[in-house]
Every structure is written in C-alpha cells, then in structure tokens.
PDB file of C-alpha atoms in Angstrom:
ATOM      1  CA  UNK A1142     104.683 161.065  76.661  1.00 42.00           C
ATOM      2  CA  UNK A1143     104.695 160.086  80.129  1.00 45.00           C
ATOM      3  CA  UNK A1144     107.740 158.491  81.940  1.00 50.00           C
ATOM      4  CA  UNK A1145     107.208 154.861  83.073  1.00 56.00           C
ATOM      5  CA  UNK A1146     107.466 155.878  86.718  1.00 61.00           C
ATOM      6  CA  UNK A1147     104.356 157.901  86.140  1.00 75.00           C
ATOM      7  CA  UNK A1148     102.298 154.743  85.429  1.00 88.00           C
ATOM      8  CA  UNK A1149     101.407 151.617  87.132  1.00 93.00           C
ATOM      9  CA  UNK A1150     102.062 148.664  85.557  1.00 95.00           C
ATOM     10  CA  UNK A1151     100.729 145.165  86.318  1.00 97.00           C
ATOM     11  CA  UNK A1152     100.855 141.715  84.464  1.00 97.00           C
ATOM     12  CA  UNK A1153      98.386 139.228  83.141  1.00 97.00           C
ATOM     13  CA  UNK A1154     100.031 135.717  83.071  1.00 97.00           C
ATOM     14  CA  UNK A1155      98.309 132.333  83.574  1.00 97.00           C
ATOM     15  CA  UNK A1156      97.006 129.304  81.708  1.00 97.00           C
ATOM     16  CA  UNK A1157      95.946 129.408  77.940  1.00 94.00           C
ATOM     17  CA  UNK A1158      92.116 129.331  77.355  1.00 93.00           C
ATOM     18  CA  UNK A1159      91.242 130.761  80.512  1.00 96.00           C
ATOM     19  CA  UNK A1160      89.813 134.067  79.870  1.00 94.00           C
ATOM     20  CA  UNK A1161      92.768 136.499  79.508  1.00 94.00           C
ATOM     21  CA  UNK A1162      91.500 138.037  76.499  1.00 92.00           C
ATOM     22  CA  UNK A1163      88.167 138.520  77.812  1.00 94.00           C
ATOM     23  CA  UNK A1164      89.934 139.720  81.379  1.00 96.00           C
ATOM     24  CA  UNK A1165      91.823 142.367  79.231  1.00 94.00           C
ATOM     25  CA  UNK A1166      89.006 143.387  77.647  1.00 94.00           C
ATOM     26  CA  UNK A1167      86.790 144.064  80.361  1.00 97.00           C
ATOM     27  CA  UNK A1168      89.729 145.892  81.877  1.00 97.00           C
ATOM     28  CA  UNK A1169      89.702 148.222  78.879  1.00 96.00           C
ATOM     29  CA  UNK A1170      86.287 149.374  79.742  1.00 97.00           C
ATOM     30  CA  UNK A1171      87.939 151.210  82.639  1.00 98.00           C
ATOM     31  CA  UNK A1172      89.103 154.545  81.063  1.00 97.00           C
ATOM     32  CA  UNK A1173      92.033 154.767  83.254  1.00 97.00           C
ATOM     33  CA  UNK A1174      93.335 151.450  82.226  1.00 97.00           C
ATOM     34  CA  UNK A1175      95.049 150.272  79.212  1.00 95.00           C
ATOM     35  CA  UNK A1176      95.529 146.362  78.545  1.00 94.00           C
ATOM     36  CA  UNK A1177      97.647 144.761  75.591  1.00 90.00           C
ATOM     37  CA  UNK A1178      96.870 141.827  73.566  1.00 84.00           C
ATOM     38  CA  UNK A1179      99.373 139.020  73.662  1.00 86.00           C
ATOM     39  CA  UNK A1180     102.423 141.412  74.340  1.00 89.00           C
ATOM     40  CA  UNK A1181     106.365 140.437  73.093  1.00 91.00           C
ATOM     41  CA  UNK A1182     108.069 142.740  75.298  1.00 93.00           C
ATOM     42  CA  UNK A1183     108.680 140.211  78.183  1.00 93.00           C
ATOM     43  CA  UNK A1184     110.750 138.458  75.528  1.00 93.00           C
ATOM     44  CA  UNK A1185     112.456 140.963  74.600  1.00 94.00           C
ATOM     45  CA  UNK A1186     113.626 141.971  78.115  1.00 93.00           C
ATOM     46  CA  UNK A1187     114.656 138.139  78.476  1.00 92.00           C
ATOM     47  CA  UNK A1188     116.823 138.192  75.207  1.00 92.00           C
ATOM     48  CA  UNK A1189     118.632 141.625  76.271  1.00 92.00           C
ATOM     49  CA  UNK A1190     119.325 140.314  79.602  1.00 89.00           C
ATOM     50  CA  UNK A1191     120.857 137.013  77.744  1.00 90.00           C
ATOM     51  CA  UNK A1192     122.424 138.468  75.244  1.00 92.00           C
ATOM     52  CA  UNK A1193     124.005 141.311  77.647  1.00 91.00           C
ATOM     53  CA  UNK A1194     125.970 138.515  79.341  1.00 86.00           C
ATOM     54  CA  UNK A1195     127.020 136.950  76.145  1.00 90.00           C
ATOM     55  CA  UNK A1196     129.012 140.028  74.547  1.00 91.00           C
ATOM     56  CA  UNK A1197     132.649 139.664  75.183  1.00 91.00           C
ATOM     57  CA  UNK A1198     132.806 143.321  75.968  1.00 90.00           C
ATOM     58  CA  UNK A1199     130.668 143.152  79.131  1.00 88.00           C
ATOM     59  CA  UNK A1200     132.083 140.082  80.073  1.00 86.00           C
ATOM     60  CA  UNK A1201     135.605 141.886  79.777  1.00 90.00           C
ATOM     61  CA  UNK A1202     134.016 144.960  81.648  1.00 90.00           C
ATOM     62  CA  UNK A1203     130.774 143.963  83.545  1.00 88.00           C
ATOM     63  CA  UNK A1204     128.343 146.789  83.954  1.00 89.00           C
ATOM     64  CA  UNK A1205     125.510 145.365  85.806  1.00 88.00           C
ATOM     65  CA  UNK A1206     124.156 149.022  86.820  1.00 90.00           C
ATOM     66  CA  UNK A1207     123.925 149.786  83.341  1.00 92.00           C
ATOM     67  CA  UNK A1208     122.321 146.716  82.248  1.00 90.00           C
ATOM     68  CA  UNK A1209     119.468 147.461  84.634  1.00 89.00           C
ATOM     69  CA  UNK A1210     119.067 150.849  83.263  1.00 91.00           C
ATOM     70  CA  UNK A1211     118.783 149.524  79.658  1.00 92.00           C
ATOM     71  CA  UNK A1212     116.214 147.068  80.707  1.00 90.00           C
ATOM     72  CA  UNK A1213     114.281 149.702  82.684  1.00 88.00           C
ATOM     73  CA  UNK A1214     114.366 152.061  79.452  1.00 90.00           C
ATOM     74  CA  UNK A1215     112.962 149.270  77.238  1.00 90.00           C
ATOM     75  CA  UNK A1216     110.038 149.085  79.214  1.00 86.00           C
ATOM     76  CA  UNK A1217     109.874 153.049  79.581  1.00 85.00           C
ATOM     77  CA  UNK A1218     110.034 153.247  75.733  1.00 91.00           C
ATOM     78  CA  UNK A1219     107.587 150.735  74.921  1.00 92.00           C
ATOM     79  CA  UNK A1220     104.832 152.490  76.921  1.00 92.00           C
ATOM     80  CA  UNK A1221     105.952 155.766  76.224  1.00 90.00           C
ATOM     81  CA  UNK A1222     102.821 156.604  74.074  1.00 91.00           C
ATOM     82  CA  UNK A1223     100.364 155.156  76.679  1.00 93.00           C
ATOM     83  CA  UNK A1224      98.714 158.278  78.234  1.00 91.00           C
ATOM     84  CA  UNK A1225      96.750 156.038  80.673  1.00 94.00           C
ATOM     85  CA  UNK A1226      97.922 155.910  84.258  1.00 95.00           C
ATOM     86  CA  UNK A1227      97.439 152.093  84.587  1.00 96.00           C
ATOM     87  CA  UNK A1228      98.656 149.392  82.066  1.00 96.00           C
ATOM     88  CA  UNK A1229      98.216 145.759  81.897  1.00 96.00           C
ATOM     89  CA  UNK A1230     100.663 143.697  79.887  1.00 95.00           C
ATOM     90  CA  UNK A1231      99.771 140.177  78.682  1.00 95.00           C
ATOM     91  CA  UNK A1232     101.973 137.563  78.191  1.00 95.00           C
ATOM     92  CA  UNK A1233     102.457 133.886  79.645  1.00 93.00           C
ATOM     93  CA  UNK A1234     106.054 134.433  79.787  1.00 95.00           C
ATOM     94  CA  UNK A1235     105.853 136.993  82.782  1.00 96.00           C
ATOM     95  CA  UNK A1236     105.469 134.177  85.151  1.00 97.00           C
ATOM     96  CA  UNK A1237     108.925 132.851  84.297  1.00 96.00           C
ATOM     97  CA  UNK A1238     110.528 136.311  84.343  1.00 96.00           C
ATOM     98  CA  UNK A1239     108.845 137.952  87.594  1.00 96.00           C
ATOM     99  CA  UNK A1240     112.228 138.612  88.540  1.00 95.00           C
ATOM    100  CA  UNK A1241     113.117 140.711  85.512  1.00 93.00           C
ATOM    101  CA  UNK A1242     110.112 142.417  85.557  1.00 93.00           C
ATOM    102  CA  UNK A1243     110.749 143.762  89.017  1.00 93.00           C
ATOM    103  CA  UNK A1244     114.243 144.744  87.837  1.00 90.00           C
ATOM    104  CA  UNK A1245     112.696 146.630  85.400  1.00 88.00           C
ATOM    105  CA  UNK A1246     110.130 148.467  87.399  1.00 89.00           C
ATOM    106  CA  UNK A1247     112.219 148.838  90.367  1.00 84.00           C
ATOM    107  CA  UNK A1248     109.506 147.590  92.850  1.00 84.00           C
ATOM    108  CA  UNK A1249     107.430 144.809  93.441  1.00 88.00           C
ATOM    109  CA  UNK A1250     105.008 143.627  90.976  1.00 94.00           C
ATOM    110  CA  UNK A1251     101.399 142.298  90.925  1.00 97.00           C
ATOM    111  CA  UNK A1252     100.375 139.781  88.385  1.00 98.00           C
ATOM    112  CA  UNK A1253      96.480 138.543  87.284  1.00 98.00           C
ATOM    113  CA  UNK A1254      96.682 134.811  86.871  1.00 98.00           C
ATOM    114  CA  UNK A1255      93.671 133.511  84.561  1.00 98.00           C
ATOM    115  CA  UNK A1256      93.184 129.851  85.483  1.00 98.00           C
ATOM    116  CA  UNK A1257      90.809 127.140  84.662  1.00 98.00           C
ATOM    117  CA  UNK A1258      90.352 123.451  85.484  1.00 98.00           C
ATOM    118  CA  UNK A1259      92.910 121.902  83.374  1.00 98.00           C
ATOM    119  CA  UNK A1260      90.558 119.185  81.837  1.00 98.00           C
ATOM    120  CA  UNK A1261      88.413 122.385  80.415  1.00 98.00           C
ATOM    121  CA  UNK A1262      91.596 124.042  79.096  1.00 97.00           C
ATOM    122  CA  UNK A1263      92.319 120.733  77.227  1.00 98.00           C
ATOM    123  CA  UNK A1264      88.982 120.184  75.810  1.00 97.00           C
ATOM    124  CA  UNK A1265      89.039 123.734  74.725  1.00 94.00           C
ATOM    125  CA  UNK A1266      92.040 122.786  72.796  1.00 93.00           C
ATOM    126  CA  UNK A1267      90.682 119.397  71.623  1.00 95.00           C
ATOM    127  CA  UNK A1268      87.753 121.388  70.179  1.00 93.00           C
ATOM    128  CA  UNK A1269      90.156 124.098  68.257  1.00 90.00           C
ATOM    129  CA  UNK A1270      91.877 121.239  66.945  1.00 91.00           C
ATOM    130  CA  UNK A1271      88.727 119.371  65.631  1.00 92.00           C
ATOM    131  CA  UNK A1272      87.926 122.787  64.089  1.00 88.00           C
ATOM    132  CA  UNK A1273      91.100 123.559  62.296  1.00 85.00           C
ATOM    133  CA  UNK A1274      91.627 119.905  61.280  1.00 87.00           C
ATOM    134  CA  UNK A1275      88.976 120.313  58.693  1.00 84.00           C
ATOM    135  CA  UNK A1276      91.047 122.574  56.470  1.00 82.00           C
ATOM    136  CA  UNK A1277      94.641 122.856  58.068  1.00 82.00           C
ATOM    137  CA  UNK A1278      97.077 121.806  60.782  1.00 83.00           C
ATOM    138  CA  UNK A1279      98.153 123.186  64.307  1.00 83.00           C
ATOM    139  CA  UNK A1280     101.786 123.428  64.752  1.00 84.00           C
ATOM    140  CA  UNK A1281     101.556 120.807  67.146  1.00 88.00           C
ATOM    141  CA  UNK A1282     100.078 118.359  64.603  1.00 89.00           C
ATOM    142  CA  UNK A1283     102.758 119.043  62.132  1.00 89.00           C
ATOM    143  CA  UNK A1284     105.701 118.388  64.739  1.00 92.00           C
ATOM    144  CA  UNK A1285     104.155 115.475  66.830  1.00 94.00           C
ATOM    145  CA  UNK A1286     102.005 114.130  63.983  1.00 95.00           C
ATOM    146  CA  UNK A1287     101.737 110.449  65.378  1.00 96.00           C
ATOM    147  CA  UNK A1288     101.040 111.658  68.519  1.00 96.00           C
ATOM    148  CA  UNK A1289      98.032 113.624  67.144  1.00 95.00           C
ATOM    149  CA  UNK A1290      96.678 110.373  65.861  1.00 96.00           C
ATOM    150  CA  UNK A1291      94.792 109.622  69.061  1.00 97.00           C
ATOM    151  CA  UNK A1292      93.190 111.926  71.706  1.00 98.00           C
ATOM    152  CA  UNK A1293      95.215 110.417  74.131  1.00 98.00           C
ATOM    153  CA  UNK A1294      98.207 111.580  72.212  1.00 97.00           C
ATOM    154  CA  UNK A1295      97.062 115.053  71.646  1.00 97.00           C
ATOM    155  CA  UNK A1296      96.480 115.518  75.316  1.00 98.00           C
ATOM    156  CA  UNK A1297     100.043 114.366  76.191  1.00 97.00           C
ATOM    157  CA  UNK A1298     101.199 116.592  73.616  1.00 96.00           C
ATOM    158  CA  UNK A1299      99.442 119.922  74.860  1.00 95.00           C
ATOM    159  CA  UNK A1300     100.908 119.009  78.341  1.00 97.00           C
ATOM    160  CA  UNK A1301     104.453 118.463  77.478  1.00 97.00           C
ATOM    161  CA  UNK A1302     106.791 120.794  79.285  1.00 97.00           C
ATOM    162  CA  UNK A1303     107.455 122.727  75.925  1.00 95.00           C
ATOM    163  CA  UNK A1304     103.930 123.046  74.603  1.00 94.00           C
ATOM    164  CA  UNK A1305     100.835 125.824  75.411  1.00 91.00           C
ATOM    165  CA  UNK A1306      99.212 123.835  78.759  1.00 96.00           C
ATOM    166  CA  UNK A1307     101.943 122.006  80.337  1.00 97.00           C
ATOM    167  CA  UNK A1308     104.288 125.251  79.903  1.00 97.00           C
ATOM    168  CA  UNK A1309     101.922 127.511  81.198  1.00 97.00           C
ATOM    169  CA  UNK A1310     100.974 125.160  84.126  1.00 98.00           C
ATOM    170  CA  UNK A1311     104.487 124.609  85.249  1.00 98.00           C
ATOM    171  CA  UNK A1312     105.214 128.304  85.134  1.00 98.00           C
ATOM    172  CA  UNK A1313     102.372 129.160  87.545  1.00 98.00           C
ATOM    173  CA  UNK A1314     103.607 126.388  89.949  1.00 98.00           C
ATOM    174  CA  UNK A1315     106.968 127.547  89.477  1.00 98.00           C
ATOM    175  CA  UNK A1316     106.032 131.170  90.320  1.00 98.00           C
ATOM    176  CA  UNK A1317     104.500 129.938  93.511  1.00 98.00           C
ATOM    177  CA  UNK A1318     107.382 127.641  94.467  1.00 98.00           C
ATOM    178  CA  UNK A1319     110.026 130.895  93.855  1.00 97.00           C
ATOM    179  CA  UNK A1320     107.941 132.501  96.743  1.00 97.00           C
ATOM    180  CA  UNK A1321     105.846 134.805  94.711  1.00 97.00           C
ATOM    181  CA  UNK A1322     102.471 133.737  95.933  1.00 98.00           C
ATOM    182  CA  UNK A1323     101.462 136.926  97.258  1.00 97.00           C
ATOM    183  CA  UNK A1324     102.208 139.008  94.080  1.00 98.00           C
ATOM    184  CA  UNK A1325      99.701 136.544  92.428  1.00 98.00           C
ATOM    185  CA  UNK A1326      95.908 136.800  92.142  1.00 98.00           C
ATOM    186  CA  UNK A1327      94.378 133.797  90.649  1.00 98.00           C
ATOM    187  CA  UNK A1328      91.165 134.788  88.297  1.00 98.00           C
ATOM    188  CA  UNK A1329      89.017 131.698  88.227  1.00 98.00           C
ATOM    189  CA  UNK A1330      87.799 131.112  84.531  1.00 97.00           C
ATOM    190  CA  UNK A1331      84.376 129.901  86.472  1.00 97.00           C
ATOM    191  CA  UNK A1332      83.699 132.700  88.560  1.00 98.00           C
ATOM    192  CA  UNK A1333      84.885 135.350  85.761  1.00 98.00           C
ATOM    193  CA  UNK A1334      81.963 134.085  83.546  1.00 97.00           C
ATOM    194  CA  UNK A1335      79.475 132.927  86.294  1.00 97.00           C
ATOM    195  CA  UNK A1336      80.000 135.848  88.592  1.00 98.00           C
ATOM    196  CA  UNK A1337      81.866 138.510  87.063  1.00 97.00           C
ATOM    197  CA  UNK A1338      80.955 141.233  89.301  1.00 97.00           C
ATOM    198  CA  UNK A1339      82.469 139.279  92.064  1.00 98.00           C
ATOM    199  CA  UNK A1340      85.712 138.241  90.257  1.00 98.00           C
ATOM    200  CA  UNK A1341      86.392 142.085  89.037  1.00 98.00           C
ATOM    201  CA  UNK A1342      85.617 143.365  92.362  1.00 98.00           C
ATOM    202  CA  UNK A1343      88.364 141.189  93.813  1.00 98.00           C
ATOM    203  CA  UNK A1344      90.761 142.118  91.174  1.00 98.00           C
ATOM    204  CA  UNK A1345      90.281 145.672  91.989  1.00 98.00           C
ATOM    205  CA  UNK A1346      90.809 144.662  95.833  1.00 98.00           C
ATOM    206  CA  UNK A1347      93.679 143.125  95.095  1.00 98.00           C
ATOM    207  CA  UNK A1348      95.499 145.838  92.978  1.00 97.00           C
ATOM    208  CA  UNK A1349      94.250 148.481  95.380  1.00 97.00           C
ATOM    209  CA  UNK A1350      92.787 150.476  92.366  1.00 97.00           C
ATOM    210  CA  UNK A1351      89.282 152.330  92.820  1.00 97.00           C
ATOM    211  CA  UNK A1352      86.370 149.932  91.914  1.00 96.00           C
ATOM    212  CA  UNK A1353      84.714 150.738  88.517  1.00 97.00           C
ATOM    213  CA  UNK A1354      81.194 149.654  87.161  1.00 96.00           C
ATOM    214  CA  UNK A1355      81.593 147.104  84.304  1.00 97.00           C
ATOM    215  CA  UNK A1356      79.129 146.352  81.583  1.00 97.00           C
ATOM    216  CA  UNK A1357      78.973 142.493  81.372  1.00 97.00           C
ATOM    217  CA  UNK A1358      76.344 142.717  78.752  1.00 96.00           C
ATOM    218  CA  UNK A1359      78.313 144.615  76.011  1.00 94.00           C
ATOM    219  CA  UNK A1360      81.904 143.736  76.117  1.00 93.00           C
ATOM    220  CA  UNK A1361      83.704 145.286  73.142  1.00 91.00           C
ATOM    221  CA  UNK A1362      86.589 143.660  71.870  1.00 87.00           C
ATOM    222  CA  UNK A1363      89.521 146.358  71.572  1.00 85.00           C
ATOM    223  CA  UNK A1364      92.458 143.935  71.526  1.00 85.00           C
ATOM    224  CA  UNK A1365      93.039 142.154  68.171  1.00 70.00           C
ATOM    225  CA  UNK A1366      95.675 139.579  66.983  1.00 63.00           C
ATOM    226  CA  UNK A1367      96.250 137.799  63.928  1.00 57.00           C
ATOM    227  CA  UNK A1368      95.386 134.351  65.184  1.00 51.00           C
ATOM    228  CA  UNK A1369      96.523 133.009  61.650  1.00 55.00           C
ATOM    229  CA  UNK A1370     100.178 133.440  63.108  1.00 58.00           C
ATOM    230  CA  UNK A1371      99.337 130.861  65.838  1.00 54.00           C
ATOM    231  CA  UNK A1372      97.605 128.584  63.188  1.00 55.00           C
ATOM    232  CA  UNK A1373      94.273 128.688  65.150  1.00 59.00           C
ATOM    233  CA  UNK A1374      91.582 131.093  63.806  1.00 56.00           C
ATOM    234  CA  UNK A1375      89.772 132.468  66.420  1.00 55.00           C
ATOM    235  CA  UNK A1376      91.953 131.876  69.387  1.00 59.00           C
ATOM    236  CA  UNK A1377      91.517 135.224  70.733  1.00 61.00           C
ATOM    237  CA  UNK A1378      88.028 136.147  69.646  1.00 70.00           C
ATOM    238  CA  UNK A1379      85.774 136.625  72.743  1.00 75.00           C
ATOM    239  CA  UNK A1380      82.001 136.708  73.185  1.00 86.00           C
ATOM    240  CA  UNK A1381      79.999 140.083  73.352  1.00 88.00           C
ATOM    241  CA  UNK A1382      78.162 138.946  76.536  1.00 94.00           C
ATOM    242  CA  UNK A1383      79.923 137.498  79.499  1.00 96.00           C
ATOM    243  CA  UNK A1384      78.151 134.417  80.175  1.00 95.00           C
ATOM    244  CA  UNK A1385      78.912 130.642  81.948  1.00 95.00           C
ATOM    245  CA  UNK A1386      80.560 128.144  79.564  1.00 95.00           C
ATOM    246  CA  UNK A1387      79.374 124.429  80.024  1.00 94.00           C
ATOM    247  CA  UNK A1388      81.712 121.778  81.293  1.00 97.00           C
ATOM    248  CA  UNK A1389      81.899 119.729  78.308  1.00 97.00           C
ATOM    249  CA  UNK A1390      85.339 117.963  78.914  1.00 98.00           C
ATOM    250  CA  UNK A1391      83.397 114.556  79.880  1.00 98.00           C
ATOM    251  CA  UNK A1392      81.756 114.255  76.595  1.00 98.00           C
ATOM    252  CA  UNK A1393      84.689 116.045  74.325  1.00 98.00           C
ATOM    253  CA  UNK A1394      87.600 114.020  76.209  1.00 98.00           C
ATOM    254  CA  UNK A1395      85.952 110.691  77.391  1.00 98.00           C
ATOM    255  CA  UNK A1396      87.909 108.769  79.615  1.00 98.00           C
ATOM    256  CA  UNK A1397      91.132 110.318  78.174  1.00 98.00           C
ATOM    257  CA  UNK A1398      90.544 113.396  80.278  1.00 98.00           C
ATOM    258  CA  UNK A1399      90.487 111.489  83.685  1.00 98.00           C
ATOM    259  CA  UNK A1400      93.923 111.481  84.340  1.00 98.00           C
ATOM    260  CA  UNK A1401      94.101 115.378  84.335  1.00 98.00           C
ATOM    261  CA  UNK A1402      91.530 115.725  86.924  1.00 98.00           C
ATOM    262  CA  UNK A1403      92.442 117.573  90.115  1.00 97.00           C
ATOM    263  CA  UNK A1404      95.454 119.326  88.796  1.00 98.00           C
ATOM    264  CA  UNK A1405      94.525 122.668  90.326  1.00 98.00           C
ATOM    265  CA  UNK A1406      97.128 123.188  92.905  1.00 98.00           C
ATOM    266  CA  UNK A1407      96.291 126.786  93.217  1.00 98.00           C
ATOM    267  CA  UNK A1408      93.126 126.009  95.216  1.00 97.00           C
ATOM    268  CA  UNK A1409      94.767 124.292  97.912  1.00 95.00           C
ATOM    269  CA  UNK A1410      97.335 127.182  98.589  1.00 90.00           C
TER     270      UNK A1410
END
C-alpha cells in the first residue's frame, strides 16, 4: 500500500447538479486516476479537528503538532488501498475546509469546481422534485412543507444558506473571498457537455498532468451511490454519452426563475 506522500490528491467541490458525477467518471477513464463518489472524509477531518479542541485533556495540555499528524494520518489511511498515483476526492464540503485539506496534505491544493447557471441548477432540482413527488417526499419538502406549496417557495428553500444550492453557492463564493482563487479551476457545465475535449484539456493544464484522450461517446459509470439515502432516486446517474443539455428553466420555472439570473460571479473574476 502506497503512502499518501507518494500520491497526488486533488478535490472536486462545487455546485450540485453541475456535472461533478460526470466529471468524476470521465477522469476515471484515465488509468492513472482514481475518483471517488461523494466522499465523507472531509467531514471526518472536520469532526476530528473540532472534537480534539473540545476534549478537556487537550485543553489542559494542547498539542497542535500531534493534531496535525492525526489529520494527515486519517487521509493517508483512507486512501491507503488505492494504488493509482492520482486521486480525486469529491465532496462539496471541501470548499469550506480548504485550510484543513492543506493541513492534511502539507502543501497547497488544487480543486476542480463544477459550476452551472443557477437558474439551470434550480430547474434541475425542480424537475427532480416533480418526479419524486409522485410517490414520495424530498427531505426539504418534509421540513418546509408550506414553502413547498409554490414554486417560488421551493426555489427560496433550495437557495437557503443551509440547503443544497445556497450552501454550495456560498461556499464557492467564500473560498474566493478567503483568497483561494488561484487554487480553483471552474468547470462550466455547458462547456463540459458541449465541448468536453476543451474542458478536459483545460483541467489537465490546470493540474499540470499529462493529457489523456477521453471517450465522450461511451462513459462508463464507475462511481455508485445509493441515492435513496438522499431521498432522490437517480440523483447521481449519468448519461452514457456526453451531450449538450437544453436550457429549459424558462419553461420549468417561468417568471419565478428570473430573480436567480446572473448570479454567476465566477465569470467576472
């Protein structure tokens, strides 16, 4: 088993419904690469960091050097069975934990940030809700039942600071504000699906990895997740062929989607 220092670890962390699962499975075509499904190791590191400081023994006798070694060893142990030299860990939590990630790796990191027009993201969530509502409830509908009675209420809910779209959007924005812009590579959903070769070439250039010829006609889904855990069947299922996705938010959202136009701040950086 290889030590973590013998591997390169990158992160995938961005908006939901913006192509992160597609991106991970494209990267997996490269025999040098390992890419995870949605990973929980970022939250494990977050929990260890916080719990360490809450223990009375460590309050009485602080040992920050030991804490750093423990954080490093956790990430190392988590990927100890992966023999491939390049690893991509996918979690939207990483953007809020970039400093923790750099502590765990002992060097500056690089993050692929899948993004998409917010109106298209919201349209995708609305379509998922409509499909799911025929036979079950999303967690948000159970929690915010009355808001979910209207499309305006559903959009406002998904954009809340503690719900999927709003939380991820704020994490992306805050990572830039914290000074991490140079470590982030924004992967636009539109380019990934319409010009995949150019999108992947830009990713390799950012990572400074040797270019690889990908097959965009036959994308095998190698990452698997039990989407019933999330309450949304098919949430992480990708199409076999990379193809453009029609913009349908004006039809799906109507005027309710108009307040969420032009929120893509990353295009102005």
